[in-house]
XYZ file of C-alpha atoms in Angstrom:
33
model
C 38.567 388.336 -144.818
C 36.739 386.669 -141.935
C 37.622 383.128 -141.013
C 34.742 380.624 -141.266
C 34.947 379.973 -137.520
C 34.563 383.680 -136.743
C 31.615 384.014 -139.126
C 29.927 380.969 -137.581
C 30.496 382.374 -134.094
C 28.945 385.716 -135.072
C 25.963 383.994 -136.682
C 25.460 381.946 -133.519
C 25.577 385.109 -131.390
C 23.041 386.807 -133.689
C 20.754 383.775 -133.426
C 20.890 383.879 -129.619
C 20.142 387.617 -129.574
C 17.226 387.172 -131.985
C 15.714 384.402 -129.856
C 16.042 386.575 -126.739
C 14.371 389.505 -128.519
C 11.573 387.204 -129.699
C 10.975 385.945 -126.141
C 10.990 389.543 -124.889
C 8.488 390.584 -127.567
C 6.167 387.706 -126.661
C 6.454 388.622 -122.975
C 5.570 392.271 -123.583
C 2.619 391.243 -125.776
C 1.189 389.054 -123.016
C 1.648 391.899 -120.499
C -0.055 394.422 -122.813
C -3.161 392.244 -123.198
């Protein structure tokens, strides 16, 4: 079973990746216009 610290670390990593993908999506939208 995962330790709480490991789960929190993974969730933080996922949050960072999601924010980067969101910024990338916004950037590509502005370029496409």
